[in-house]
CSV table of C-alpha atoms and ligand atoms in Angstrom, one decimal:
chain,number,residue,atom,x,y,z
A,1,UNK,CA,-24.8,-13.5,13.4
A,2,UNK,CA,-23.2,-16.5,11.8
A,3,UNK,CA,-19.5,-16.1,10.9
A,4,UNK,CA,-17.0,-18.6,9.6
A,5,UNK,CA,-13.3,-18.0,8.7
A,6,UNK,CA,-13.8,-20.5,5.9
A,7,UNK,CA,-16.1,-18.2,4.0
A,8,UNK,CA,-13.6,-15.3,3.8
A,9,UNK,CA,-12.2,-14.4,0.4
A,10,UNK,CA,-9.2,-12.3,-0.7
A,11,UNK,CA,-11.1,-10.9,-3.6
A,12,UNK,CA,-10.4,-8.4,-5.2
A,13,UNK,CA,-6.8,-9.2,-4.3
A,14,UNK,CA,-5.1,-12.0,-6.2
A,15,UNK,CA,-6.6,-15.4,-5.4
A,16,UNK,CA,-4.8,-18.7,-5.8
A,17,UNK,CA,-4.9,-22.1,-4.1
A,18,UNK,CA,-1.8,-21.3,-2.1
A,19,UNK,CA,-3.0,-17.9,-0.9
A,20,UNK,CA,-5.3,-17.6,2.0
A,21,UNK,CA,-7.7,-14.9,3.4
A,22,UNK,CA,-7.0,-15.8,7.1
A,23,UNK,CA,-3.9,-17.1,8.8
A,24,UNK,CA,-2.7,-18.3,12.2
A,25,UNK,CA,-1.7,-14.8,13.3
A,26,UNK,CA,-5.3,-13.5,12.8
A,27,UNK,CA,-6.6,-16.2,15.0
A,28,UNK,CA,-3.8,-15.7,17.6
A,29,UNK,CA,-4.4,-12.0,17.8
A,30,UNK,CA,-8.1,-12.6,18.4
A,31,UNK,CA,-7.4,-15.3,21.1
A,32,UNK,CA,-4.9,-13.2,23.0
A,33,UNK,CA,-7.2,-10.2,22.9
A,34,UNK,CA,-10.3,-12.2,23.7
A,35,UNK,CA,-10.7,-11.1,27.3
A,36,UNK,CA,-10.1,-7.5,26.5
A,37,UNK,CA,-12.5,-7.6,23.6
A,38,UNK,CA,-15.2,-9.2,25.8
A,39,UNK,CA,-14.8,-6.4,28.3
A,40,UNK,CA,-14.8,-3.5,25.9
A,41,UNK,CA,-17.6,-1.0,25.2
A,42,UNK,CA,-18.8,0.2,21.7
A,43,UNK,CA,-16.2,2.5,20.1
A,44,UNK,CA,-13.2,1.3,22.2
A,45,UNK,CA,-11.8,-1.2,19.7
A,46,UNK,CA,-9.6,-0.4,16.7
A,47,UNK,CA,-8.2,-2.8,14.1
A,48,UNK,CA,-5.2,-1.8,11.9
A,49,UNK,CA,-3.8,-3.8,9.0
A,50,UNK,CA,-6.5,-6.5,8.9
A,51,UNK,CA,-5.5,-8.3,5.7
A,52,UNK,CA,-9.0,-9.3,4.4
A,53,UNK,CA,-11.3,-8.6,7.4
A,54,UNK,CA,-10.8,-11.8,9.4
A,55,UNK,CA,-9.9,-9.9,12.6
A,56,UNK,CA,-12.6,-7.2,12.4
A,57,UNK,CA,-15.4,-9.6,11.4
A,58,UNK,CA,-14.5,-12.2,14.0
A,59,UNK,CA,-14.3,-9.6,16.7
A,60,UNK,CA,-17.7,-8.2,15.7
A,61,UNK,CA,-19.3,-11.6,15.5
A,62,UNK,CA,-17.8,-13.3,18.5
A,63,UNK,CA,-18.0,-10.5,20.9
A,64,UNK,CA,-21.0,-8.6,19.5
A,65,UNK,CA,-18.8,-5.5,19.2
A,66,UNK,CA,-20.1,-2.3,17.5
A,67,UNK,CA,-18.4,0.9,16.4
A,68,UNK,CA,-15.1,-0.9,15.6
A,69,UNK,CA,-12.8,1.6,13.9
A,70,UNK,CA,-10.6,0.1,11.1
A,71,UNK,CA,-7.7,1.2,9.0
A,72,UNK,CA,-6.4,-0.9,6.1
A,73,UNK,CA,-3.7,0.6,3.9
A,74,UNK,CA,-4.3,-1.2,0.5
A,75,UNK,CA,-7.6,-0.5,-1.1
A,76,UNK,CA,-7.8,-4.2,-2.0
A,77,UNK,CA,-7.8,-5.1,1.7
A,78,UNK,CA,-10.4,-2.5,2.5
A,79,UNK,CA,-12.6,-3.9,-0.3
A,80,UNK,CA,-12.1,-7.4,0.8
A,81,UNK,CA,-13.3,-6.5,4.3
A,82,UNK,CA,-16.4,-4.9,2.7
A,83,UNK,CA,-17.0,-7.9,0.5
A,84,UNK,CA,-16.6,-10.3,3.4
A,85,UNK,CA,-18.7,-8.3,5.9
A,86,UNK,CA,-22.2,-9.3,5.0
A,87,UNK,CA,-24.5,-8.7,7.9
A,88,UNK,CA,-21.6,-7.5,10.0
A,89,UNK,CA,-21.1,-4.4,7.8
A,90,UNK,CA,-22.8,-2.0,10.3
A,91,UNK,CA,-20.3,-3.1,13.1
A,92,UNK,CA,-17.3,-1.2,11.8
A,93,UNK,CA,-16.2,2.1,10.2
A,94,UNK,CA,-13.2,2.5,7.9
A,95,UNK,CA,-11.1,5.6,8.8
A,96,UNK,CA,-7.8,7.1,7.7
A,97,UNK,CA,-4.6,6.5,9.7
A,98,UNK,CA,-4.9,9.6,12.0
A,99,UNK,CA,-6.2,10.7,15.4
A,100,UNK,CA,-9.8,10.1,14.3
A,101,UNK,CA,-9.0,6.4,14.1
A,102,UNK,CA,-7.4,6.1,17.5
A,103,UNK,CA,-8.8,8.8,19.9
A,104,UNK,CA,-9.8,7.1,23.2
A,105,UNK,CA,-9.2,3.6,21.9
A,106,UNK,CA,-8.7,1.0,24.7
A,107,UNK,CA,-8.0,-2.1,22.6
A,108,UNK,CA,-6.0,-2.1,19.3
A,109,UNK,CA,-5.5,-5.2,17.2
A,110,UNK,CA,-2.7,-4.8,14.7
A,111,UNK,CA,-1.4,-7.1,12.0
A,112,UNK,CA,2.3,-6.0,12.2
A,113,UNK,CA,3.3,-4.3,9.0
A,114,UNK,CA,6.5,-5.4,7.2
A,115,UNK,CA,8.1,-2.0,7.3
A,116,UNK,CA,9.5,-0.7,10.6
A,117,UNK,CA,8.8,2.9,9.5
A,118,UNK,CA,5.1,2.0,9.0
A,119,UNK,CA,5.1,0.4,12.5
A,120,UNK,CA,6.8,3.5,13.9
A,121,UNK,CA,4.1,5.7,12.5
A,122,UNK,CA,1.3,3.5,13.7
A,123,UNK,CA,2.8,3.0,17.2
A,124,UNK,CA,3.3,6.7,17.6
A,125,UNK,CA,-0.3,7.5,16.6
A,126,UNK,CA,-1.6,5.0,19.0
A,127,UNK,CA,0.6,6.3,21.9
A,128,UNK,CA,-0.4,9.9,21.2
A,129,UNK,CA,-4.2,9.3,20.7
A,130,UNK,CA,-5.4,6.2,22.5
A,131,UNK,CA,-6.6,5.9,26.1
A,132,UNK,CA,-3.7,5.9,28.5
A,133,UNK,CA,-4.7,2.3,29.5
A,134,UNK,CA,-4.8,1.1,25.9
A,135,UNK,CA,-3.6,-2.4,25.2
A,136,UNK,CA,-2.1,-3.2,21.8
A,137,UNK,CA,-2.1,-6.8,20.5
A,138,UNK,CA,0.3,-6.8,17.6
A,139,UNK,CA,0.8,-10.0,15.8
A,140,UNK,CA,2.1,-11.7,12.7
A,141,UNK,CA,3.6,-14.8,11.3
A,142,UNK,CA,7.0,-15.4,12.9
A,143,UNK,CA,8.9,-15.5,9.5
A,144,UNK,CA,7.8,-11.9,9.0
A,145,UNK,CA,8.6,-10.6,12.5
A,146,UNK,CA,11.9,-9.1,13.7
A,147,UNK,CA,13.4,-7.9,16.9
A,148,UNK,CA,13.5,-4.4,15.3
A,149,UNK,CA,9.7,-4.4,15.8
A,150,UNK,CA,10.1,-4.8,19.6
A,151,UNK,CA,12.5,-1.9,19.6
A,152,UNK,CA,10.2,0.3,17.6
A,153,UNK,CA,7.3,-0.5,19.9
A,154,UNK,CA,9.6,0.0,22.9
A,155,UNK,CA,10.1,3.6,21.7
A,156,UNK,CA,6.4,4.3,22.1
A,157,UNK,CA,5.3,2.1,24.9
A,158,UNK,CA,6.8,1.2,28.3
A,159,UNK,CA,5.8,-2.5,28.2
A,160,UNK,CA,6.3,-4.9,25.3
A,161,UNK,CA,5.7,-8.6,26.1
A,162,UNK,CA,6.1,-11.4,23.6
A,163,UNK,CA,3.5,-14.2,23.9
A,164,UNK,CA,4.0,-17.9,23.2
A,165,UNK,CA,4.2,-18.9,19.5
A,166,UNK,CA,1.4,-20.9,18.1
A,167,UNK,CA,1.2,-22.4,14.6
A,168,UNK,CA,4.2,-20.2,13.6
A,169,UNK,CA,2.5,-17.0,14.7
A,170,UNK,CA,3.3,-14.7,17.6
A,171,UNK,CA,1.6,-11.8,19.3
A,172,UNK,CA,3.2,-8.9,21.2
A,173,UNK,CA,1.1,-7.4,24.0
A,174,UNK,CA,1.9,-3.8,24.4
A,175,UNK,CA,0.9,-1.2,27.0
A,176,UNK,CA,2.0,2.1,28.7
A,177,UNK,CA,1.9,4.7,25.9
A,178,UNK,CA,4.7,7.2,25.9
A,179,UNK,CA,3.8,10.6,24.5
A,180,UNK,CA,6.1,12.1,21.8
A,181,UNK,CA,5.8,14.4,18.9
A,182,UNK,CA,5.0,12.5,15.6
A,183,UNK,CA,7.8,12.3,13.1
A,184,UNK,CA,5.4,11.4,10.3
A,185,UNK,CA,5.0,12.2,7.5
A,186,UNK,CA,8.7,12.9,6.8
A,187,UNK,CA,10.1,15.1,4.0
A,188,UNK,CA,13.5,15.2,2.5
A,189,UNK,CA,15.0,17.4,-0.2
A,190,UNK,CA,16.4,15.3,-3.1
A,191,UNK,CA,19.1,17.5,-4.6
A,192,UNK,CA,19.6,15.5,-7.7
A,193,UNK,CA,15.9,16.0,-8.6
A,194,UNK,CA,15.7,19.5,-7.0
A,195,UNK,CA,12.5,18.2,-5.3
A,196,UNK,CA,11.1,17.7,-1.9
A,197,UNK,CA,9.9,14.2,-1.4
A,198,UNK,CA,7.3,13.5,1.4
A,199,UNK,CA,6.4,10.1,2.7
A,200,UNK,CA,4.3,8.4,5.3
A,201,UNK,CA,5.8,5.3,7.0
A,202,UNK,CA,4.3,2.7,4.7
A,203,UNK,CA,5.5,4.1,1.4
A,204,UNK,CA,7.8,2.4,-1.0
A,205,UNK,CA,11.4,3.8,-0.7
A,206,UNK,CA,10.1,6.4,1.8
A,207,UNK,CA,11.6,9.9,1.1
A,208,UNK,CA,14.5,8.3,-0.9
A,209,UNK,CA,14.8,7.9,-4.6
A,210,UNK,CA,14.6,4.2,-5.5
A,211,UNK,CA,17.4,3.1,-7.9
A,212,UNK,CA,14.9,1.7,-10.4
A,213,UNK,CA,12.9,4.9,-10.3
A,214,UNK,CA,16.2,6.9,-10.8
A,215,UNK,CA,17.0,4.8,-13.9
A,216,UNK,CA,13.5,5.5,-15.3
A,217,UNK,CA,13.7,9.2,-14.6
A,218,UNK,CA,17.0,9.4,-16.4
A,219,UNK,CA,15.3,8.7,-19.7
A,220,UNK,CA,11.7,10.0,-19.0
A,221,UNK,CA,12.2,13.3,-20.9
A,222,UNK,CA,12.1,11.2,-24.1
A,223,UNK,CA,8.7,9.8,-23.3
A,224,UNK,CA,5.9,11.0,-25.7
A,225,UNK,CA,7.1,14.7,-25.7
A,226,UNK,CA,3.7,15.8,-27.1
A,227,UNK,CA,1.7,14.2,-24.2
A,228,UNK,CA,-1.0,16.4,-22.7
A,229,UNK,CA,-2.2,13.9,-20.0
A,230,UNK,CA,0.0,11.6,-18.1
A,231,UNK,CA,-0.6,9.1,-15.3
A,232,UNK,CA,1.9,8.0,-12.6
A,233,UNK,CA,0.5,4.5,-11.9
A,234,UNK,CA,1.4,3.2,-8.5
A,235,UNK,CA,2.7,6.6,-7.4
A,236,UNK,CA,4.2,5.8,-4.0
A,237,UNK,CA,5.7,9.1,-2.7
A,238,UNK,CA,4.6,10.8,-5.9
A,239,UNK,CA,8.2,11.4,-7.2
A,240,UNK,CA,7.4,10.5,-10.8
A,241,UNK,CA,4.3,12.6,-10.9
A,242,UNK,CA,6.2,15.6,-9.4
A,243,UNK,CA,9.1,15.3,-11.9
A,244,UNK,CA,6.6,15.1,-14.8
A,245,UNK,CA,4.6,18.1,-13.7
A,246,UNK,CA,7.7,20.2,-12.9
A,247,UNK,CA,9.5,19.4,-16.2
A,248,UNK,CA,6.5,19.7,-18.5
A,249,UNK,CA,4.4,22.8,-17.6
A,250,UNK,CA,1.6,21.9,-20.1
A,251,UNK,CA,1.1,18.4,-18.9
A,252,UNK,CA,-1.9,17.4,-16.7
A,253,UNK,CA,-0.7,14.7,-14.3
A,254,UNK,CA,-2.7,12.1,-12.4
A,255,UNK,CA,-1.0,10.1,-9.6
A,256,UNK,CA,-2.8,7.0,-8.5
A,257,UNK,CA,-2.0,4.3,-5.9
A,258,UNK,CA,-4.1,1.8,-4.0
A,259,UNK,CA,-2.2,2.5,-0.8
A,260,UNK,CA,-3.7,5.2,1.5
A,261,UNK,CA,-0.2,6.1,2.7
A,262,UNK,CA,1.0,6.5,-0.8
A,263,UNK,CA,-1.9,8.7,-1.8
A,264,UNK,CA,-1.3,11.0,1.2
A,265,UNK,CA,2.4,11.1,0.4
A,266,UNK,CA,1.9,11.9,-3.3
A,267,UNK,CA,-0.4,14.7,-2.3
A,268,UNK,CA,2.1,16.0,0.2
A,269,UNK,CA,5.0,15.8,-2.4
A,270,UNK,CA,3.0,17.7,-5.0
A,271,UNK,CA,2.1,20.4,-2.4
A,272,UNK,CA,5.6,20.7,-1.0
A,273,UNK,CA,6.9,21.5,-4.6
A,274,UNK,CA,4.2,24.0,-5.4
A,275,UNK,CA,2.6,21.5,-7.8
A,276,UNK,CA,-0.7,21.0,-5.9
A,277,UNK,CA,-2.7,22.4,-8.8
A,278,UNK,CA,-0.8,20.4,-11.4
A,279,UNK,CA,-1.0,16.9,-9.9
A,280,UNK,CA,-4.3,15.2,-9.1
A,281,UNK,CA,-4.1,12.3,-6.8
A,282,UNK,CA,-6.6,9.5,-6.4
A,283,UNK,CA,-6.7,6.2,-4.5
A,284,UNK,CA,-7.6,3.6,-7.0
A,285,UNK,CA,-7.2,-0.1,-7.7
A,286,UNK,CA,-5.0,0.0,-10.8
A,287,UNK,CA,-6.8,2.5,-13.1
A,288,UNK,CA,-10.3,1.3,-12.4
A,289,UNK,CA,-11.7,4.8,-12.0
A,290,UNK,CA,-10.2,6.1,-15.3
A,291,UNK,CA,-12.0,6.1,-18.6
A,292,UNK,CA,-10.8,4.1,-21.7
A,293,UNK,CA,-8.5,5.8,-24.2
A,294,UNK,CA,-8.0,8.9,-22.0
A,295,UNK,CA,-4.3,9.2,-21.4
A,296,UNK,CA,-1.3,9.9,-23.6
A,297,UNK,CA,1.4,8.5,-21.2
A,298,UNK,CA,1.4,6.1,-18.3
A,299,UNK,CA,4.5,5.7,-16.2
A,300,UNK,CA,4.9,2.6,-14.1
A,301,UNK,CA,7.5,1.1,-11.7
A,302,UNK,CA,5.4,-2.0,-10.9
A,303,UNK,CA,5.1,-3.8,-7.6
A,304,UNK,CA,6.1,-7.4,-7.7
A,305,UNK,CA,5.2,-8.7,-4.3
A,306,UNK,CA,1.8,-9.8,-3.0
A,307,UNK,CA,2.6,-9.9,0.7
A,308,UNK,CA,5.5,-12.3,0.8
A,309,UNK,CA,4.6,-14.1,-2.4
A,310,UNK,CA,6.3,-13.0,-5.5
A,311,UNK,CA,3.5,-12.7,-8.0
A,312,UNK,CA,3.9,-11.1,-11.4
A,313,UNK,CA,0.1,-11.4,-11.8
A,314,UNK,CA,-0.2,-8.0,-10.1
A,315,UNK,CA,2.1,-6.3,-12.7
A,316,UNK,CA,0.2,-7.9,-15.5
A,317,UNK,CA,-3.1,-6.5,-14.2
A,318,UNK,CA,-1.6,-3.0,-14.2
A,319,UNK,CA,-0.2,-3.5,-17.8
A,320,UNK,CA,-3.8,-4.4,-18.9
A,321,UNK,CA,-5.2,-1.4,-17.1
A,322,UNK,CA,-2.7,0.9,-18.8
A,323,UNK,CA,-3.5,-0.6,-22.2
A,324,UNK,CA,-7.2,0.2,-21.7
A,325,UNK,CA,-6.7,3.7,-20.4
A,326,UNK,CA,-4.1,4.8,-23.0
A,327,UNK,CA,-5.4,6.3,-26.2
A,328,UNK,CA,-4.3,4.4,-29.3
A,329,UNK,CA,-0.7,5.4,-29.9
A,330,UNK,CA,-0.2,6.5,-26.3
A,331,UNK,CA,2.7,4.9,-24.4
A,332,UNK,CA,3.3,2.9,-21.3
A,333,UNK,CA,6.8,3.5,-19.9
A,334,UNK,CA,7.8,0.8,-17.5
A,335,UNK,CA,10.9,0.1,-15.4
A,336,UNK,CA,11.6,-3.4,-14.0
A,337,UNK,CA,14.2,-5.7,-12.7
A,338,UNK,CA,15.5,-7.2,-15.9
A,339,UNK,CA,15.2,-10.8,-14.6
A,340,UNK,CA,11.4,-10.3,-14.5
A,341,UNK,CA,11.4,-10.3,-18.3
A,342,UNK,CA,8.2,-8.4,-18.7
A,343,UNK,CA,8.7,-7.5,-22.3
A,344,UNK,CA,6.6,-10.4,-23.7
A,345,UNK,CA,3.7,-9.6,-21.4
A,346,UNK,CA,3.9,-5.9,-22.3
A,347,UNK,CA,3.8,-6.7,-26.0
A,348,UNK,CA,0.9,-9.0,-25.6
A,349,UNK,CA,-1.2,-6.8,-23.2
A,350,UNK,CA,-0.3,-3.3,-24.4
A,351,UNK,CA,1.4,-3.4,-27.8
A,352,UNK,CA,4.7,-3.1,-29.7
A,353,UNK,CA,7.3,-2.7,-27.0
A,354,UNK,CA,10.8,-1.3,-27.4
A,355,UNK,CA,13.7,-1.2,-25.0
A,356,UNK,CA,14.7,2.3,-24.1
A,357,UNK,CA,17.5,1.6,-21.7
A,358,UNK,CA,19.1,-1.2,-19.8
A,359,UNK,CA,21.8,-1.3,-17.0
A,360,UNK,CA,23.1,-4.2,-14.9
A,361,UNK,CA,19.9,-4.4,-13.0
A,362,UNK,CA,17.0,-2.7,-14.7
A,363,UNK,CA,15.3,-2.4,-18.0
A,364,UNK,CA,13.1,0.5,-19.2
A,365,UNK,CA,10.6,-0.2,-22.0
A,366,UNK,CA,8.1,1.8,-23.9
A,367,UNK,CA,5.0,0.1,-25.1
A,368,UNK,CA,2.7,1.7,-27.7
A,369,UNK,CA,-1.0,1.1,-27.1
A,370,UNK,CA,-2.9,-0.5,-29.9
A,371,UNK,CA,-6.3,0.5,-31.4
A,372,UNK,CA,-9.2,-0.6,-29.1
A,373,UNK,CA,-10.6,-2.9,-31.7
A,374,UNK,CA,-7.4,-4.9,-32.1
A,375,UNK,CA,-7.0,-5.4,-28.3
B,401,LIG,C1,7.5,-0.1,-6.8
B,401,LIG,S1,6.4,1.0,-6.1
B,401,LIG,C2,6.7,2.5,-7.0
B,401,LIG,C3,6.4,3.8,-6.3
B,401,LIG,C4,6.8,5.1,-7.1
B,401,LIG,N1,6.2,5.1,-8.4
B,401,LIG,C5,8.3,5.1,-7.2
B,401,LIG,O1,8.8,4.9,-8.3
B,401,LIG,O2,9.0,5.4,-6.2
B,401,LIG,C6,4.9,0.4,-6.6
B,401,LIG,C7,3.6,1.1,-6.1
B,401,LIG,O3,2.5,0.5,-6.7
B,401,LIG,C8,1.4,0.5,-5.7
B,401,LIG,N2,0.5,-0.5,-6.1
B,401,LIG,C9,0.5,-1.8,-5.9
B,401,LIG,N3,-0.6,-2.5,-6.4
B,401,LIG,C10,-1.4,-1.5,-6.9
B,401,LIG,C11,-2.6,-1.5,-7.5
B,401,LIG,N4,-3.3,-2.6,-7.7
B,401,LIG,N5,-3.1,-0.3,-7.9
B,401,LIG,C12,-2.5,0.8,-7.7
B,401,LIG,N6,-1.3,0.9,-7.1
B,401,LIG,C13,-0.7,-0.3,-6.7
B,401,LIG,C14,2.1,0.3,-4.4
B,401,LIG,O4,1.3,0.8,-3.3
B,401,LIG,C15,3.4,1.1,-4.6
B,401,LIG,O5,3.3,2.4,-4.1
């Protein structure tokens, strides 16, 4: 099978001349693990956090591996892997972040996540479920690595060895799993909301209430009081969806996020508050799976990072999605860091936008969706 890193794309993730589908850490992880990969049997290799499929596909092509198990948290990464796979598609299976991903694994290739909580959850799962002789090759670009990562790995494994840096990338080789009970997902009672909040490791703000979200929630009871359907777009732990469902008994609430961890957490939060039948949760890229003009209210605390690159393009895509999915006259309520100045884009992409509240850091706006024909 022919394979070239050069043919990999980031699509459907944001693409730009300064954004790449493969980096030096992908290549270093593959090189450091080469011997172990060459010696492994079908079903023994697991890849976690592969950005766009470079690690999975190169491992499959170079070493002829089959039955590679893969977990990628963002749906965009999972789709990029599928789009890039070509003839290598039969070589791997995508699985959730649980025991099914890791049982009996002997080689795990990991793109280190930014969040230490996410790493803690992943490391704990590997230690609990992989083969006792598992070897974990955990790598990343040095600017994204921290000593905290060694500490987290050290809680779950007896040996953590840092390899030599190459092209600003580094790989930690880890072995000797230590069995311990999993602490994930976590849950915490947020008294000010009278709500349980559940979160897996990779979720924005974890079980806490983000200060931007708190500001949004402080005015949310004013949002389209006659709404029958509402969407928590980019739901994270599902706090907003749970607040909406709890405070408006007649409202049908949909929570969507492209992160597998967020979707699991939003479901858990709804269940923990007895709202399991009131909040429907779907993993989706923006609002792709939702029909046009179908919602009365969309609530959004947009992400503004693409990996390390600040990129408002992502927020703009979500505004456009909300515009399409709102019925004319329906409203998009958005909270954002005031310096991001989203009001112009909201007006252009959705419709007339008014400021609802502003404090020293954040702005909350409401945008009224236009008629389809005038969009
Ligand atoms: C700032 S967090 C807000 C989370 C939650 N609503 C809150 O207020 O705590 C933004 C969320 O958007 C999600 N997200 C990012 N890009 C997305 C996309 N294209 N489609 C759906 N969700 C996305 C992220 O996974 C993250 O959970």
